[in-house]
PDB file of C-alpha atoms in Angstrom:
ATOM      1  CA  PRO A   1       0.000   0.000   0.000  1.00  0.00           C
ATOM      2  CA  ALA A   2       1.048   3.574  -0.666  1.00  0.00           C
ATOM      3  CA  ASP A   3       0.792   4.614   2.981  1.00  0.00           C
ATOM      4  CA  PHE A   4       2.921   1.725   4.332  1.00  0.00           C
ATOM      5  CA  THR A   5       5.998   2.718   6.328  1.00  0.00           C
ATOM      6  CA  TYR A   6       8.442   1.059   8.674  1.00  0.00           C
ATOM      7  CA  LEU A   7       8.462   2.248  12.293  1.00  0.00           C
ATOM      8  CA  GLN A   8      11.428   0.355  13.725  1.00  0.00           C
ATOM      9  CA  VAL A   9      14.234  -1.957  12.521  1.00  0.00           C
ATOM     10  CA  SER A  10      16.742  -4.337  14.092  1.00  0.00           C
ATOM     11  CA  ALA A  11      19.824  -6.048  12.617  1.00  0.00           C
ATOM     12  CA  GLY A  12      20.706  -9.571  13.752  1.00  0.00           C
ATOM     13  CA  GLY A  13      23.589 -11.916  13.023  1.00  0.00           C
ATOM     14  CA  SER A  14      22.498 -12.573   9.437  1.00  0.00           C
ATOM     15  CA  HIS A  15      18.822 -11.611   9.446  1.00  0.00           C
ATOM     16  CA  SER A  16      16.883  -8.390   9.823  1.00  0.00           C
ATOM     17  CA  LEU A  17      13.572  -7.460  11.413  1.00  0.00           C
ATOM     18  CA  ALA A  18      11.297  -4.489  10.894  1.00  0.00           C
ATOM     19  CA  LEU A  19       8.024  -3.278  12.344  1.00  0.00           C
ATOM     20  CA  GLY A  20       5.465  -1.968   9.881  1.00  0.00           C
ATOM     21  CA  ASN A  21       2.857   0.698  10.567  1.00  0.00           C
ATOM     22  CA  ASP A  22       0.285  -2.027   9.827  1.00  0.00           C
ATOM     23  CA  GLY A  23       1.197  -3.725  13.141  1.00  0.00           C
ATOM     24  CA  ASN A  24       2.984  -6.614  11.452  1.00  0.00           C
ATOM     25  CA  ALA A  25       6.596  -7.629  11.914  1.00  0.00           C
ATOM     26  CA  TYR A  26       8.667  -8.372   8.811  1.00  0.00           C
ATOM     27  CA  ALA A  27      11.892 -10.346   8.453  1.00  0.00           C
ATOM     28  CA  TRP A  28      14.479 -11.207   5.797  1.00  0.00           C
ATOM     29  CA  GLY A  29      17.895 -12.836   5.480  1.00  0.00           C
ATOM     30  CA  SER A  30      19.157 -16.130   6.881  1.00  0.00           C
ATOM     31  CA  ASN A  31      16.473 -18.475   8.182  1.00  0.00           C
ATOM     32  CA  ASP A  32      18.409 -21.643   9.060  1.00  0.00           C
ATOM     33  CA  HIS A  33      16.949 -21.649  12.583  1.00  0.00           C
ATOM     34  CA  GLY A  34      13.497 -20.267  11.752  1.00  0.00           C
ATOM     35  CA  GLN A  35      14.536 -16.794  12.931  1.00  0.00           C
ATOM     36  CA  LEU A  36      12.365 -15.110  10.285  1.00  0.00           C
ATOM     37  CA  GLY A  37       9.215 -16.409  11.988  1.00  0.00           C
ATOM     38  CA  ASP A  38       7.400 -17.206   8.744  1.00  0.00           C
ATOM     39  CA  GLY A  39       6.933 -20.902   9.528  1.00  0.00           C
ATOM     40  CA  THR A  40       9.763 -22.031   7.230  1.00  0.00           C
ATOM     41  CA  SER A  41      13.540 -22.418   7.248  1.00  0.00           C
ATOM     42  CA  ILE A  42      13.940 -20.852   3.791  1.00  0.00           C
ATOM     43  CA  ASP A  43      16.289 -17.863   3.474  1.00  0.00           C
ATOM     44  CA  ARG A  44      14.477 -14.762   2.194  1.00  0.00           C
ATOM     45  CA  HIS A  45      16.042 -11.975   0.146  1.00  0.00           C
ATOM     46  CA  ALA A  46      13.060  -9.670   0.640  1.00  0.00           C
ATOM     47  CA  PRO A  47      10.817  -9.057   3.662  1.00  0.00           C
ATOM     48  CA  VAL A  48       8.237 -11.687   4.637  1.00  0.00           C
ATOM     49  CA  ARG A  49       5.571 -11.249   7.305  1.00  0.00           C
ATOM     50  CA  VAL A  50       6.292 -12.806  10.689  1.00  0.00           C
ATOM     51  CA  LYS A  51       3.361 -15.032  11.579  1.00  0.00           C
ATOM     52  CA  THR A  52       0.863 -13.963  14.201  1.00  0.00           C
ATOM     53  CA  PRO A  53       1.046 -16.306  17.217  1.00  0.00           C
ATOM     54  CA  ASP A  54      -1.132 -19.385  16.655  1.00  0.00           C
ATOM     55  CA  ARG A  55      -4.611 -18.882  18.141  1.00  0.00           C
ATOM     56  CA  SER A  56      -5.052 -22.629  18.671  1.00  0.00           C
ATOM     57  CA  THR A  57      -1.983 -22.585  20.943  1.00  0.00           C
ATOM     58  CA  TYR A  58      -2.801 -19.184  22.487  1.00  0.00           C
ATOM     59  CA  PRO A  59      -6.630 -19.003  22.642  1.00  0.00           C
ATOM     60  CA  ASN A  60      -6.624 -15.753  24.658  1.00  0.00           C
ATOM     61  CA  LEU A  61      -4.740 -13.864  21.942  1.00  0.00           C
ATOM     62  CA  PRO A  62      -6.664 -10.653  21.154  1.00  0.00           C
ATOM     63  CA  ALA A  63      -8.310 -10.605  17.715  1.00  0.00           C
ATOM     64  CA  ASP A  64      -6.580  -7.292  16.974  1.00  0.00           C
ATOM     65  CA  PHE A  65      -3.093  -8.534  18.003  1.00  0.00           C
ATOM     66  CA  THR A  66      -0.178  -6.539  16.584  1.00  0.00           C
ATOM     67  CA  TYR A  67       3.546  -6.293  17.186  1.00  0.00           C
ATOM     68  CA  LEU A  68       4.886  -3.166  18.916  1.00  0.00           C
ATOM     69  CA  GLN A  69       8.663  -3.712  18.872  1.00  0.00           C
ATOM     70  CA  VAL A  70      11.168  -6.181  17.359  1.00  0.00           C
ATOM     71  CA  SER A  71      14.741  -7.195  18.151  1.00  0.00           C
ATOM     72  CA  ALA A  72      16.982  -9.528  16.135  1.00  0.00           C
ATOM     73  CA  GLY A  73      19.634 -11.619  17.893  1.00  0.00           C
ATOM     74  CA  LEU A  74      22.364 -13.812  16.445  1.00  0.00           C
ATOM     75  CA  ASP A  75      19.870 -16.378  15.098  1.00  0.00           C
ATOM     76  CA  HIS A  76      16.721 -15.810  17.143  1.00  0.00           C
ATOM     77  CA  SER A  77      14.181 -13.024  17.269  1.00  0.00           C
ATOM     78  CA  LEU A  78      12.105 -11.262  19.898  1.00  0.00           C
ATOM     79  CA  ALA A  79       9.036  -9.083  19.692  1.00  0.00           C
ATOM     80  CA  LEU A  80       6.727  -7.234  22.012  1.00  0.00           C
ATOM     81  CA  GLY A  81       3.057  -7.962  21.344  1.00  0.00           C
ATOM     82  CA  SER A  82       0.093  -5.652  21.792  1.00  0.00           C
ATOM     83  CA  ASP A  83      -1.135  -8.153  24.400  1.00  0.00           C
ATOM     84  CA  GLY A  84       1.792  -7.018  26.575  1.00  0.00           C
ATOM     85  CA  ASN A  85       3.669 -10.311  26.217  1.00  0.00           C
ATOM     86  CA  ALA A  86       7.182 -10.945  24.946  1.00  0.00           C
ATOM     87  CA  TRP A  87       7.309 -13.349  21.962  1.00  0.00           C
ATOM     88  CA  ALA A  88      10.300 -15.269  20.554  1.00  0.00           C
ATOM     89  CA  TRP A  89      11.232 -17.544  17.660  1.00  0.00           C
ATOM     90  CA  GLY A  90      14.293 -19.102  16.032  1.00  0.00           C
ATOM     91  CA  CYS A  91      17.319 -20.763  17.617  1.00  0.00           C
ATOM     92  CA  ASN A  92      16.631 -22.020  21.133  1.00  0.00           C
ATOM     93  CA  LEU A  93      19.904 -23.857  21.756  1.00  0.00           C
ATOM     94  CA  TYR A  94      20.442 -22.238  25.178  1.00  0.00           C
ATOM     95  CA  GLY A  95      16.851 -21.492  26.159  1.00  0.00           C
ATOM     96  CA  ASN A  96      17.049 -18.054  24.555  1.00  0.00           C
ATOM     97  CA  LEU A  97      13.329 -18.184  23.631  1.00  0.00           C
ATOM     98  CA  GLY A  98      12.343 -18.265  27.305  1.00  0.00           C
ATOM     99  CA  ASN A  99       9.655 -20.910  26.796  1.00  0.00           C
ATOM    100  CA  ASN A 100      11.030 -23.318  29.446  1.00  0.00           C
ATOM    101  CA  SER A 101      12.757 -25.516  26.861  1.00  0.00           C
ATOM    102  CA  SER A 102      15.941 -25.681  24.835  1.00  0.00           C
ATOM    103  CA  GLY A 103      17.115 -27.384  21.676  1.00  0.00           C
ATOM    104  CA  SER A 104      14.183 -27.063  19.288  1.00  0.00           C
ATOM    105  CA  SER A 105      14.005 -23.985  17.065  1.00  0.00           C
ATOM    106  CA  PRO A 106      10.404 -22.946  16.378  1.00  0.00           C
ATOM    107  CA  SER A 107       9.922 -21.011  13.146  1.00  0.00           C
ATOM    108  CA  VAL A 108       6.812 -19.277  14.506  1.00  0.00           C
ATOM    109  CA  PRO A 109       6.456 -17.042  17.567  1.00  0.00           C
ATOM    110  CA  VAL A 110       6.172 -18.663  21.008  1.00  0.00           C
ATOM    111  CA  ARG A 111       5.291 -16.786  24.169  1.00  0.00           C
ATOM    112  CA  VAL A 112       8.093 -16.102  26.640  1.00  0.00           C
ATOM    113  CA  ARG A 113       6.980 -17.626  29.944  1.00  0.00           C
ATOM    114  CA  ASP A 114       5.951 -15.712  33.038  1.00  0.00           C
ATOM    115  CA  PRO A 115       8.892 -15.969  35.467  1.00  0.00           C
ATOM    116  CA  ALA A 116       6.468 -16.372  38.388  1.00  0.00           C
ATOM    117  CA  SER A 117       4.753 -19.370  36.701  1.00  0.00           C
ATOM    118  CA  PRO A 118       7.313 -20.889  34.293  1.00  0.00           C
ATOM    119  CA  VAL A 119       5.392 -24.146  33.748  1.00  0.00           C
ATOM    120  CA  ASP A 120       2.061 -22.401  33.050  1.00  0.00           C
ATOM    121  CA  LYS A 121       1.802 -22.161  29.253  1.00  0.00           C
ATOM    122  CA  SER A 122      -1.164 -19.777  29.537  1.00  0.00           C
ATOM    123  CA  LYS A 123       0.907 -16.987  31.094  1.00  0.00           C
ATOM    124  CA  GLY A 124       3.672 -14.892  29.578  1.00  0.00           C
ATOM    125  CA  LEU A 125       6.279 -12.329  30.493  1.00  0.00           C
ATOM    126  CA  GLN A 126       4.587  -8.943  30.577  1.00  0.00           C
ATOM    127  CA  ALA A 127       7.142  -6.636  28.999  1.00  0.00           C
ATOM    128  CA  ALA A 128       7.684  -3.050  27.926  1.00  0.00           C
ATOM    129  CA  GLN A 129      10.790  -3.638  25.773  1.00  0.00           C
ATOM    130  CA  VAL A 130      12.810  -6.602  24.437  1.00  0.00           C
ATOM    131  CA  SER A 131      16.380  -7.050  23.230  1.00  0.00           C
ATOM    132  CA  ALA A 132      17.908 -10.159  21.593  1.00  0.00           C
ATOM    133  CA  GLY A 133      21.635 -10.844  21.763  1.00  0.00           C
ATOM    134  CA  TYR A 134      24.107 -13.647  21.109  1.00  0.00           C
ATOM    135  CA  HIS A 135      22.040 -16.640  22.350  1.00  0.00           C
ATOM    136  CA  LEU A 136      20.514 -14.541  25.119  1.00  0.00           C
ATOM    137  CA  SER A 137      17.474 -12.360  25.573  1.00  0.00           C
ATOM    138  CA  LEU A 138      16.627  -9.392  27.757  1.00  0.00           C
ATOM    139  CA  ALA A 139      13.419  -7.572  28.564  1.00  0.00           C
ATOM    140  CA  VAL A 140      12.246  -4.668  30.632  1.00  0.00           C
ATOM    141  CA  GLY A 141       9.227  -6.082  32.401  1.00  0.00           C
ATOM    142  CA  SER A 142       6.041  -4.101  32.797  1.00  0.00           C
ATOM    143  CA  ASP A 143       6.991  -4.238  36.508  1.00  0.00           C
ATOM    144  CA  GLY A 144      10.100  -2.136  35.747  1.00  0.00           C
ATOM    145  CA  ASN A 145      12.523  -4.986  36.441  1.00  0.00           C
ATOM    146  CA  ALA A 146      15.135  -6.219  33.975  1.00  0.00           C
ATOM    147  CA  TRP A 147      14.696  -9.881  33.011  1.00  0.00           C
ATOM    148  CA  ALA A 148      17.178 -12.148  31.201  1.00  0.00           C
ATOM    149  CA  TRP A 149      17.240 -15.694  29.795  1.00  0.00           C
ATOM    150  CA  GLY A 150      19.323 -17.953  27.565  1.00  0.00           C
ATOM    151  CA  SER A 151      23.087 -18.429  27.433  1.00  0.00           C
ATOM    152  CA  ASN A 152      24.887 -17.411  30.615  1.00  0.00           C
ATOM    153  CA  SER A 153      28.388 -18.888  30.276  1.00  0.00           C
ATOM    154  CA  TYR A 154      29.963 -15.465  30.892  1.00  0.00           C
ATOM    155  CA  GLY A 155      27.424 -14.314  33.475  1.00  0.00           C
ATOM    156  CA  GLN A 156      25.780 -12.156  30.798  1.00  0.00           C
ATOM    157  CA  LEU A 157      22.307 -12.660  32.301  1.00  0.00           C
ATOM    158  CA  GLY A 158      23.385 -10.717  35.379  1.00  0.00           C
ATOM    159  CA  ASP A 159      21.775 -13.107  37.854  1.00  0.00           C
ATOM    160  CA  GLY A 160      25.014 -13.839  39.696  1.00  0.00           C
ATOM    161  CA  THR A 161      25.433 -17.315  38.151  1.00  0.00           C
ATOM    162  CA  GLY A 162      27.026 -18.843  35.071  1.00  0.00           C
ATOM    163  CA  ASN A 163      24.133 -21.215  34.309  1.00  0.00           C
ATOM    164  CA  ASP A 164      21.879 -20.957  31.236  1.00  0.00           C
ATOM    165  CA  LYS A 165      18.259 -20.084  32.012  1.00  0.00           C
ATOM    166  CA  LEU A 166      15.236 -21.453  30.123  1.00  0.00           C
ATOM    167  CA  VAL A 167      12.831 -18.834  31.515  1.00  0.00           C
ATOM    168  CA  PRO A 168      13.331 -15.198  32.498  1.00  0.00           C
ATOM    169  CA  VAL A 169      15.274 -14.514  35.679  1.00  0.00           C
ATOM    170  CA  PRO A 170      15.640 -11.114  37.306  1.00  0.00           C
ATOM    171  CA  VAL A 171      18.827  -9.210  36.634  1.00  0.00           C
ATOM    172  CA  SER A 172      20.166  -8.693  40.154  1.00  0.00           C
ATOM    173  CA  PHE A 173      21.517  -5.378  41.282  1.00  0.00           C
ATOM    174  CA  ASN A 174      23.844  -5.736  44.240  1.00  0.00           C
ATOM    175  CA  LEU A 175      24.203  -2.051  44.883  1.00  0.00           C
ATOM    176  CA  ALA A 176      26.432  -1.420  47.853  1.00  0.00           C
ATOM    177  CA  LEU A 177      26.177   1.836  49.755  1.00  0.00           C
ATOM    178  CA  VAL A 178      29.043   4.051  48.684  1.00  0.00           C
ATOM    179  CA  ILE A 179      30.220   6.829  51.004  1.00  0.00           C
ATOM    180  CA  THR A 180      31.328   9.741  48.845  1.00  0.00           C
ATOM    181  CA  GLY A 181      32.112  12.184  51.619  1.00  0.00           C
ATOM    182  CA  VAL A 182      31.755  12.929  55.304  1.00  0.00           C
ATOM    183  CA  ARG A 183      30.749  16.307  56.827  1.00  0.00           C
ATOM    184  CA  PHE A 184      30.964  17.356  60.440  1.00  0.00           C
TER     185      PHE A 184
END
């Protein structure tokens, strides 16, 4: 359409994501792990629409669901949905999709699990912003906390451990009181 524009873009390892003003997410480039979210593993040299989450899997998905923000990682992708949930697809080798599993690489969006109820498939991480990295994912929760999941071999999740996480964990802030001066 003549009035179509892109609102936001994100560059990944070898794929790209964009958010259209029509509320759809678009992807192109390498798709060997399903990171384009179009239900295939076929590389695309022009943008294809990222699928809307499957209503049979997510029956409470609003009829007017749209994407609000996208972020491309090395070979996985994240998006913020208009339902307030974080969504992920592509490589899940280290649990970087946050759906309480690892290994499989879904080529369609799956909901990132609610950290308070990681086994409950009906609940998701309520988020305000998402960011995909090198086999890890971050989000600012709607609660204002930073959440992280996926590869953690360098402590990059910020939870004080070096263990991979399959669902979001809070980024811990061990802020020590710092005395900057003393007055008498």
